[in-house]
XYZ file of C-alpha atoms in Angstrom:
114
model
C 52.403 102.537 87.104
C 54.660 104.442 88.985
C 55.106 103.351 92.569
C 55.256 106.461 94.545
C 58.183 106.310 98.178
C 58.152 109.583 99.391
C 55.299 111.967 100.471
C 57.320 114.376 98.346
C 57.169 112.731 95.249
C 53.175 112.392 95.784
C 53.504 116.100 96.042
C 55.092 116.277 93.421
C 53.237 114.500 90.851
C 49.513 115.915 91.914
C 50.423 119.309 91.753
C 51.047 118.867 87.782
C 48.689 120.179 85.398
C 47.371 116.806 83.949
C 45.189 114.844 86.314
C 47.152 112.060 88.129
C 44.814 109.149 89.156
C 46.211 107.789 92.922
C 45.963 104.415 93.555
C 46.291 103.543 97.324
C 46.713 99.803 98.339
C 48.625 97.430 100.411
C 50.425 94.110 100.065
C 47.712 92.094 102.238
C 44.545 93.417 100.705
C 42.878 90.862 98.100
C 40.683 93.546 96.652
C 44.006 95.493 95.426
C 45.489 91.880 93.980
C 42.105 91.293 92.005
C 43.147 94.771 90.123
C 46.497 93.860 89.412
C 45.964 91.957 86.584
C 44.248 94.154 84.483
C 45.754 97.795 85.537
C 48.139 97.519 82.975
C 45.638 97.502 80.274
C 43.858 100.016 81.544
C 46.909 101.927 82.134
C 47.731 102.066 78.602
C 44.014 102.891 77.430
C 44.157 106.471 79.298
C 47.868 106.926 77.994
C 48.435 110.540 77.027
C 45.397 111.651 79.491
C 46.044 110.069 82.653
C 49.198 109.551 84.972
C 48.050 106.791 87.635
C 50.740 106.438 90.754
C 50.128 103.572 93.357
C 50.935 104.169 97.443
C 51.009 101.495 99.754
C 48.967 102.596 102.274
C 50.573 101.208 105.259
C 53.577 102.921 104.338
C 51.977 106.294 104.918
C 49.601 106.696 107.287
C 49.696 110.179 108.156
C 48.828 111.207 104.592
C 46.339 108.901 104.581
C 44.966 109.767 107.435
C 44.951 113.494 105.978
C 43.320 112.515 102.937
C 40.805 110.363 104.936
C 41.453 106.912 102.962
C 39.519 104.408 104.916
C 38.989 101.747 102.209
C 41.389 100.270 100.244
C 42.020 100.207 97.418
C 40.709 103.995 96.718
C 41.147 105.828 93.708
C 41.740 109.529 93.850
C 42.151 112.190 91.077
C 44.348 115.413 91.206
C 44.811 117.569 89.366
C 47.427 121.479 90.213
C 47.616 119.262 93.807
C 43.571 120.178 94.442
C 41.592 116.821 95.008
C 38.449 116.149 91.479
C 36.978 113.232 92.735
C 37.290 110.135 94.724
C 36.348 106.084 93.665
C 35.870 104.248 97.352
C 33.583 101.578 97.599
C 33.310 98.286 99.980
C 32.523 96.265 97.107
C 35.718 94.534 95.077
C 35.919 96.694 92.143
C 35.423 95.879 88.514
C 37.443 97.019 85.360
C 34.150 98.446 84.186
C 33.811 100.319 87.321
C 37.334 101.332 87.805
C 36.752 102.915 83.779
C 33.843 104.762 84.623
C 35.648 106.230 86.904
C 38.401 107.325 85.054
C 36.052 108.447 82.290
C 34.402 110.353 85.480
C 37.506 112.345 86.314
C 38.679 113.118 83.130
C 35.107 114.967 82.526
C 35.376 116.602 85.850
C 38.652 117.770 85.404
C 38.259 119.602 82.024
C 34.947 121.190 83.175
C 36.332 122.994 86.110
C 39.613 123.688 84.000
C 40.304 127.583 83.939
């Protein structure tokens, strides 16, 4: 997973035409360690139809603040820099649940595609 430093290179990558998954966390936030271990795996189940980057969300809080990311970690799908859909819950997330969602914004994405 690409670890994303600059607001430009966030830019950057969701305005591509595939759909980029957006994983913001930060370093003190036990909910985004539980995922840790098993995002590689998923990582490399969606290869070929999903780009995930990670943001630490402390590190930019006006974006975040613009995209309205309260909980952490939250999921977000672009895809041509527009926003598909959006995994936020209070509840630590599974691997099951994290799937679904991917499954989720995959489907989204190629029904509204042109």
């Amino acid at each position: 997973m690409r670890k994303v430093s600059t607001e430009q290179q966030f830019q950057e990558q969701i305005s591509q035409s595939g759909v980029t998954i957006a994983i913001f966390k930060t370093t003190w936030c036990k909910d985004c360690h539980y995922i840790d271990p098993f995002m590689p795996a998923v990582e490399q189940a969606y290869e070929g139809r999903l780009t995930f980057i990670e943001l630490d969300r402390d590190e930019f809080p006006d974006l975040c603040e613009q995209l309205n990311i309260l909980g952490i970690p939250s999921f977000i799908a672009f895809r041509n820099g527009q926003e598909v859909v959006r995994f936020v819950s209070k509840l630590r997330k599974t691997r099951e649940e994290i799937e679904q969602f991917l499954d989720r914004a995959i489907e989204v994405a190629n029904a509204l595609a042109p």
